[in-house]
Coordinates of C-alpha atoms and ligand atoms in Angstrom, one line a residue:
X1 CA 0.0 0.0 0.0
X2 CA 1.2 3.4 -0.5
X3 CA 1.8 5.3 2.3
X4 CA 1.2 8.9 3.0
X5 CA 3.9 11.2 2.4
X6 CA 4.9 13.2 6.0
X7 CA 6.5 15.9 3.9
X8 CA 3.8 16.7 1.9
X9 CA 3.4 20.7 2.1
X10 CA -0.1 21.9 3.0
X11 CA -1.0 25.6 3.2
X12 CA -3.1 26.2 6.4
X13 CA -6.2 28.3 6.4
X14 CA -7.2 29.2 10.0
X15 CA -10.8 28.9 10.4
X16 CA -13.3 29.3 13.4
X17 CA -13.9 26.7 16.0
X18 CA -16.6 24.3 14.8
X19 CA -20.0 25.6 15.0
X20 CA -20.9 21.6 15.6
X21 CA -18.4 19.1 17.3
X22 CA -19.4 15.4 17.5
X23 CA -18.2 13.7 20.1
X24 CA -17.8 9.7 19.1
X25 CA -17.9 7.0 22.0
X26 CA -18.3 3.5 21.6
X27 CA -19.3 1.5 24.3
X28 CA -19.2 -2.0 25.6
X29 CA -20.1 -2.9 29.1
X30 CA -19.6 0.1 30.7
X31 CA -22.8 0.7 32.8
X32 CA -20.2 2.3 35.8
X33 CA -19.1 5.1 33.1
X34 CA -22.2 6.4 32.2
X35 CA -23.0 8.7 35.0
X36 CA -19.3 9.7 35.4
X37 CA -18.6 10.3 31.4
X38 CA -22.5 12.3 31.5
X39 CA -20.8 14.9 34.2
X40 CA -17.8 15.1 32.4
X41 CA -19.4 15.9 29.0
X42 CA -21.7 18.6 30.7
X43 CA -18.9 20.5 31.7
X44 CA -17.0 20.0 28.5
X45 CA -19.5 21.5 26.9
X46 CA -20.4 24.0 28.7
X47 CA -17.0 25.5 28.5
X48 CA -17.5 25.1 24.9
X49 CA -18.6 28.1 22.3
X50 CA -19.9 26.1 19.9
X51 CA -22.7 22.8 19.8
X52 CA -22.0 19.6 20.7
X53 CA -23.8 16.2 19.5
X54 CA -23.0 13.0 21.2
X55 CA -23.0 9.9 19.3
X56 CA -23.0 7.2 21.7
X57 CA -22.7 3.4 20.3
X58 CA -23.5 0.5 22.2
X59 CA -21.6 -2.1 20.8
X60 CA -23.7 -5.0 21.7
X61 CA -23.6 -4.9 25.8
X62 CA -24.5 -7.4 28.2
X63 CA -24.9 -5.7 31.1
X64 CA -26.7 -2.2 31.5
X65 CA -25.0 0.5 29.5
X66 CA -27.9 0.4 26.6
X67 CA -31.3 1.3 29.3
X68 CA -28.7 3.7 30.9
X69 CA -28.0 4.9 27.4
X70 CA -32.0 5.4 26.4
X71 CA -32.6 6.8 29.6
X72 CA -29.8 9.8 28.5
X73 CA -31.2 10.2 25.4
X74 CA -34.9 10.6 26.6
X75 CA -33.3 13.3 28.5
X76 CA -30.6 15.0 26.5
X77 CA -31.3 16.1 23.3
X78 CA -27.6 16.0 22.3
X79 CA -27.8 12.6 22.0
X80 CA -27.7 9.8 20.0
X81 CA -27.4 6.9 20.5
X82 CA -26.8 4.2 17.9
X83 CA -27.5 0.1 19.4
X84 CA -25.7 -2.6 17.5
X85 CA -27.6 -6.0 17.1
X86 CA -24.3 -7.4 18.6
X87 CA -20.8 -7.2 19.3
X88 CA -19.0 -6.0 16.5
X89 CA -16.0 -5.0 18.5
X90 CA -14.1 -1.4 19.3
X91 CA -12.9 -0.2 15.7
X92 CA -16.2 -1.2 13.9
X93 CA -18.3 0.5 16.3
X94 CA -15.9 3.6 16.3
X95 CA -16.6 3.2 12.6
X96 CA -20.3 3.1 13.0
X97 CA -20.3 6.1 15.1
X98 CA -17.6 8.0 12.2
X99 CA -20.2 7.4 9.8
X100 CA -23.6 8.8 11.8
X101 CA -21.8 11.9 13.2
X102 CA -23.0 15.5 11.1
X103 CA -20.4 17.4 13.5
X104 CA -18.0 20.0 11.4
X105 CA -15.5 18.4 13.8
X106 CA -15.7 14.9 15.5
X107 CA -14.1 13.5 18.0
X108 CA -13.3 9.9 18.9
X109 CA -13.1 8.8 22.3
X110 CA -13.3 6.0 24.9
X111 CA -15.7 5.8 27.3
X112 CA -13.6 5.7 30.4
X113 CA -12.5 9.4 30.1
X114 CA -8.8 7.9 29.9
X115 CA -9.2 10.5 27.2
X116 CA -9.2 13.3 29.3
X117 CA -12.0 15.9 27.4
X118 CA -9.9 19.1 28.5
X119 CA -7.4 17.6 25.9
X120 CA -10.2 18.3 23.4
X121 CA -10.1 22.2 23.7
X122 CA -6.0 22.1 22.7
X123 CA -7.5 20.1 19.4
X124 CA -9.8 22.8 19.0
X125 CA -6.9 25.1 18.6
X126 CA -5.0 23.3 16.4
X127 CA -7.9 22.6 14.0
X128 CA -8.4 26.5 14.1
X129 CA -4.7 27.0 12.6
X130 CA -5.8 24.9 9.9
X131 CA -5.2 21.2 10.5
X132 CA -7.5 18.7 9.6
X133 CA -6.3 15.6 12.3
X134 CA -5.1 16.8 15.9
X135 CA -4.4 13.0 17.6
X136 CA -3.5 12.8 21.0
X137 CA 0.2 11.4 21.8
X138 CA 0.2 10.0 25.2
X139 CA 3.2 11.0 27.3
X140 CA 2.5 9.1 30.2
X141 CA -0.4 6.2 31.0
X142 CA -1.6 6.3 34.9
X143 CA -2.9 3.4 35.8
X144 CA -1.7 1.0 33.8
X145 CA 0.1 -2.3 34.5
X146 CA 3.8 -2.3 33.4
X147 CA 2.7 -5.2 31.3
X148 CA 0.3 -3.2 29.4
X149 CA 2.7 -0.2 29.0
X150 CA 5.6 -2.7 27.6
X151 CA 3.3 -4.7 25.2
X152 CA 1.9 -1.1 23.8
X153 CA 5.1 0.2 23.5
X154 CA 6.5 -2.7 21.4
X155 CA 3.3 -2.6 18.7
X156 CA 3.7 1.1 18.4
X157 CA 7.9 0.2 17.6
X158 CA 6.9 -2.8 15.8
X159 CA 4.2 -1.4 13.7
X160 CA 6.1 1.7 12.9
X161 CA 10.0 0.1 12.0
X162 CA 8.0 -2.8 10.1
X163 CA 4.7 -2.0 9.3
X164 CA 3.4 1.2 8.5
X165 CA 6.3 4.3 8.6
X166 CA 3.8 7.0 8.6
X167 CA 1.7 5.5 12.2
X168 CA 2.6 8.4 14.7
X169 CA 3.8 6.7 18.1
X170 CA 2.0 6.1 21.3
X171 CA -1.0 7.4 19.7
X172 CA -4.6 5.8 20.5
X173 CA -7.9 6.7 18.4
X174 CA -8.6 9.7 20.2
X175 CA -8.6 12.6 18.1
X176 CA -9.9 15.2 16.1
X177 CA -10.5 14.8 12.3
X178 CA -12.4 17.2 10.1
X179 CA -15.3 17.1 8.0
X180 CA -12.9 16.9 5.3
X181 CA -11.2 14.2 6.3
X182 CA -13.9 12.2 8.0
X183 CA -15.6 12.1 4.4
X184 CA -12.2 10.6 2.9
X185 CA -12.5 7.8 6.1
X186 CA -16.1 7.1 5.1
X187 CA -15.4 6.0 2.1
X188 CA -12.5 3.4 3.4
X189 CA -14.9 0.3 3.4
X190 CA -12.4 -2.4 4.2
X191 CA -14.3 -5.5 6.8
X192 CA -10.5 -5.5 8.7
X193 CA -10.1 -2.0 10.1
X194 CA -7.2 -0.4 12.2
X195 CA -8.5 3.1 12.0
X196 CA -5.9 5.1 13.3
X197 CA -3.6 3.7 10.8
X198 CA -6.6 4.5 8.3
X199 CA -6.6 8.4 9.2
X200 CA -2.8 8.2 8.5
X201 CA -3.4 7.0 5.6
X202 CA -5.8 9.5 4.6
X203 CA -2.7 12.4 4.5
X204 CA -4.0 16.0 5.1
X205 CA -2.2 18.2 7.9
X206 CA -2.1 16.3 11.1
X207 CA -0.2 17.2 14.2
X208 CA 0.1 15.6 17.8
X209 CA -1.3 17.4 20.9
X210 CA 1.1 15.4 24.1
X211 CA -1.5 14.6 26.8
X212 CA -1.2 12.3 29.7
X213 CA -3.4 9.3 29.9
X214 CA -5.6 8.8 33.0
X215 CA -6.3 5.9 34.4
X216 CA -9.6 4.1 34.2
X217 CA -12.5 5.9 36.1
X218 CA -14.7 2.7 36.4
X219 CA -15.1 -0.8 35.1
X220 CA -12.2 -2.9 33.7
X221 CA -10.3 -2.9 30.2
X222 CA -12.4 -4.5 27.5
X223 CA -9.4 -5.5 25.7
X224 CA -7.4 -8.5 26.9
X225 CA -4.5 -10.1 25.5
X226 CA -6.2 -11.9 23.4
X227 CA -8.4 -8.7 21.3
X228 CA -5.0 -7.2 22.0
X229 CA -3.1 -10.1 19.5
X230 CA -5.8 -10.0 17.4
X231 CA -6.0 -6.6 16.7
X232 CA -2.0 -6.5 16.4
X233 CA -2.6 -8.9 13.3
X234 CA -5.2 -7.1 12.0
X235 CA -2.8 -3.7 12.0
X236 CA -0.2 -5.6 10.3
X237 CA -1.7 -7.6 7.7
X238 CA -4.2 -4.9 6.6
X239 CA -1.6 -2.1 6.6
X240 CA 1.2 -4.4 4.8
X241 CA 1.9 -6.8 3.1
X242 CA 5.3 -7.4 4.7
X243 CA 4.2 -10.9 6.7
X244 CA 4.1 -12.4 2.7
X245 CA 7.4 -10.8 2.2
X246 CA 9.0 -12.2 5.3
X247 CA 7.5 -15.6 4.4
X248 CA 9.5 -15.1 1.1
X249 CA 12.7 -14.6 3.2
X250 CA 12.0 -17.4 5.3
X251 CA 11.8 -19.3 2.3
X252 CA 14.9 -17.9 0.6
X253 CA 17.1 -18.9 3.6
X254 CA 16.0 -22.2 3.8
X255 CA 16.3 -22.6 0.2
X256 CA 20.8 -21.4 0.9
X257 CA 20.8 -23.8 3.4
X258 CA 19.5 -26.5 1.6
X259 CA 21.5 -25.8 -1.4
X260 CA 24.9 -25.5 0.9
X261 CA 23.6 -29.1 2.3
X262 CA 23.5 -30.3 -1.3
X263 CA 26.4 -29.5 -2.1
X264 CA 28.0 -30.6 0.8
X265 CA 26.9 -33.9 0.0
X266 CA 27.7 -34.0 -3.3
X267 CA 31.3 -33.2 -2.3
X268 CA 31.4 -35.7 0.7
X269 CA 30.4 -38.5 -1.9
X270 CA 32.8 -38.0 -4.8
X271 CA 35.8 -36.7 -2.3
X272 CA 35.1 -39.9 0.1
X273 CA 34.8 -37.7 3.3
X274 CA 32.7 -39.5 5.2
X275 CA 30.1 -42.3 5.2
X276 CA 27.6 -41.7 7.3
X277 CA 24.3 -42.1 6.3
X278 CA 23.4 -38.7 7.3
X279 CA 20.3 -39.4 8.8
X280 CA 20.4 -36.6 11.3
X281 CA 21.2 -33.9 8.7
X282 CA 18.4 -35.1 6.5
X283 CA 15.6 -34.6 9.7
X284 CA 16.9 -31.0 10.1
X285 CA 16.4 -30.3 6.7
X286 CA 13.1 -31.7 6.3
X287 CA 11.9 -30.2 9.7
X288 CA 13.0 -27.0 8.8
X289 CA 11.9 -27.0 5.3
X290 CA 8.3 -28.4 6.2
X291 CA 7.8 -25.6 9.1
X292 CA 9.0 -23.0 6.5
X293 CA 7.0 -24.3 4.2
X294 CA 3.6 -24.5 6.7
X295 CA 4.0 -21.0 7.9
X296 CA 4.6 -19.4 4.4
X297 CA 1.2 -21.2 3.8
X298 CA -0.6 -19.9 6.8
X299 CA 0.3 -16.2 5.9
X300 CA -0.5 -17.0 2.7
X301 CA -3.9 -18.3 3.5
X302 CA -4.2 -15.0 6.0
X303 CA -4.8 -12.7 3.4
X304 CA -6.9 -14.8 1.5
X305 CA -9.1 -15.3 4.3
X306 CA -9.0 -11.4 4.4
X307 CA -9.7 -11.3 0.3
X308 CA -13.0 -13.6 1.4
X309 CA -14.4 -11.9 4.2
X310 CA -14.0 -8.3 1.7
X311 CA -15.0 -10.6 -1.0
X312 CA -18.8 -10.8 0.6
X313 CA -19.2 -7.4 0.7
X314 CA -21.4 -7.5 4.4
X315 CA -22.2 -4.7 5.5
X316 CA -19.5 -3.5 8.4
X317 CA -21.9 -3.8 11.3
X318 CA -25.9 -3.6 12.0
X319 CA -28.0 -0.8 13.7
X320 CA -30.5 -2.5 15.7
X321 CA -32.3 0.7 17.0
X322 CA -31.3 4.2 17.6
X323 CA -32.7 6.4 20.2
X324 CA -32.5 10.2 20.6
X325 CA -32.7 13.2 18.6
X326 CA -35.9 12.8 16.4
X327 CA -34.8 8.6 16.2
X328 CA -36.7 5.6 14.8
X329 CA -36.3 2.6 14.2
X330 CA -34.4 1.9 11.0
X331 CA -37.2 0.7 8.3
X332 CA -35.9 -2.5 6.4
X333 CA -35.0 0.0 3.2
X334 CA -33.5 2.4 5.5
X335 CA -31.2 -1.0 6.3
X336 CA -30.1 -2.4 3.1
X337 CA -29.2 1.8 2.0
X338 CA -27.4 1.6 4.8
X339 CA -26.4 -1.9 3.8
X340 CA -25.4 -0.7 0.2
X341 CA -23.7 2.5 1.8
X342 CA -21.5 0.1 4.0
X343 CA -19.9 -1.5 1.0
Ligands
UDP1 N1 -15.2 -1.1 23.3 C1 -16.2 -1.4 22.4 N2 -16.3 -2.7 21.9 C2 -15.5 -3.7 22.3 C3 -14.4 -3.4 23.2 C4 -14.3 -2.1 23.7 O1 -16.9 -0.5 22.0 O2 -15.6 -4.9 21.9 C5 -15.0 0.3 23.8 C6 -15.0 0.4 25.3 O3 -16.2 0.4 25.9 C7 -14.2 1.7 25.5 C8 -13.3 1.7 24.3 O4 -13.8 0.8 23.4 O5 -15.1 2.8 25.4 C9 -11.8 1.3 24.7 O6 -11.8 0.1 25.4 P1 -11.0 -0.1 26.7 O7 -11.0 1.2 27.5 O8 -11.4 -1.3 27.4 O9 -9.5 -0.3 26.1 P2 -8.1 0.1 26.8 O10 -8.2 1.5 27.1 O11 -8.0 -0.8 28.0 O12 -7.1 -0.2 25.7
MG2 MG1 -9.6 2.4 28.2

């Protein structure tokens, strides 16, 4: 893939703060956030000058976060909320939200105020000078195991030296991203998302804000090792195609060592080195070529596992019912638009 130049020159054009920011937050479980993040939001906004519309998505919860939810929107009529028939899982939902907000600006955050909204106001700036993506860069994470903060640092160094150049480091999805370039997301319909790699990808002026990460106000993290794994694969095969190049390596160095075995043998035969059957050699070679062999085919069969999910063109996630602001249920041809728009 491509990747978006970092020296491209854009010419800024200030501009006034936006007369309508959307605030995205997906949610999954997290009942104990909803009274803290609805304080925190109040005050955001009311040190804000212009409107603010919260798109709230309940990515499939089991517990109470989506009666909580209606019960905000019956009262609130800033927001929206968006209920997925299911789990679909962090990025999609992000996603779902992306696509429903009609903010000038929107912003992308988690529902544990990790994020900290005062952050928000510093993006505000920056997107007034002109720039179309203002991501937070973490400078410090409170709260967080050692474990956590040493895994997340080695994707970020993984993902940038091997991966994807252009990812900025120790940056999460929150941020700011224009109208602009929220319309240029939209239309990224790939089924395997890492979205913050998608907004690089994107171009436009971006810049860092350095904010410190909170710790968790309530509830627990949503993403164990295992969604953290899985999400690291999805970053790196749907960013690159690097893990098909490696397999060629892994493949080419195999291939030298079975050609210096060859030979080897060849020269032990005619020059009468040795007779030994060479039985232990042989198992090496055949070990090491079979698991080379395997894991080249794995990769392989990675991306076209990815090729067949993209290949049946579902639509990236379903809107069960929304609630708030004038909402509806969506009528079965408001669906399949939806449906068609997703593809
Ligand atoms: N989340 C979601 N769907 C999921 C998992 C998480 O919508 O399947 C939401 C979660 O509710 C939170 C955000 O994504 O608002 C980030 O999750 P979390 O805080 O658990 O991740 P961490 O900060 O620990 O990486
Ligand atoms: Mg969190």
């Amino acid at each position: 893939m491509k990747q978006a130049d970092p020296n491209t020159v854009h010419l800024l054009s200030p501009r006034e703060s936006p007369a309508r920011l959307s605030l995205v937050i997906p949610m999954y479980n997290e009942e104990a956030m909803i009274a803290p993040l609805r304080e925190a939001v109040n005050s955001f906004a009311r040190a804000l000058p212009g409107e603010v519309e919260l798109i709230l998505v309940n990515d499939g919860s089991s517990d109470q976060t989506l009666a909580l939810l209606a019960e905000w929107a019956a009262t609130d009529a800033r927001v929206r909320v968006l209920h997925l028939s299911r789990n679909f899982g962090h990025q999609i939902a992000a996603t779902a939200g992306l696509d429903h907000a009609t903010g000038d600006a929107v912003v992308l955050l988690d529902a544990d105020l990790q994020d900290p909204l005062s952050v928000i106001h510093q993006m505000i700036d920056r997107y007034c000078d002109g720039y179309d993506v203002v991501y937070g860069q973490r400078e410090s994470r409170a709260g967080e195991s050692a474990y956590k903060r040493f895994t997340a640092w080695m994707f970020y160094r993984i993902m940038r030296t091997l991966v994807y150049r252009q990812l900025p480091p120790d940056v999460g999805d929150f941020r700011l991203i224009s109208r602009a370039c929220l319309d240029a997301v939209i239309q990224m319909r790939e089924t395997h998302r890492f979205l913050r790699g998608m907004v690089a990808w994107v171009g436009f002026p971006q810049i860092a804000v350095p904010y410190h990460r909170q710790a968790r106000v309530a509830g627990s993290t949503k993403y164990p090792l295992r969604k953290m794994l899985a999400f690291s694969w999805v970053a790196a095969t749907s960013f690159s195609t690097l893990p098909l190049r490696l397999s060629v390596i892994m493949g080419a160095i195999v291939g030298i060592i079975g050609v210096e075995e060859g030979i080897r043998a060849i020269l032990a035969h005619f020059l009468g080195w040795y007779t030994v059957p060479g039985w232990t050699s042989l198992t090496v070679m055949v070990s090491l070529i079979g698991s080379a062999m395997l894991m080249s085919i794995g990769i392989l069969g990675q991306y076209v596992a990815k090729l067949y999910e993209q290949s049946k063109g579902r639509p990236l996630y379903i809107v069960a019912r929304t609630f708030g602001a004038g909402s509806k249920i969506p009528s079965q041809a408001e669906r399949s638009d939806a449906a068609a728009h997703s593809k």
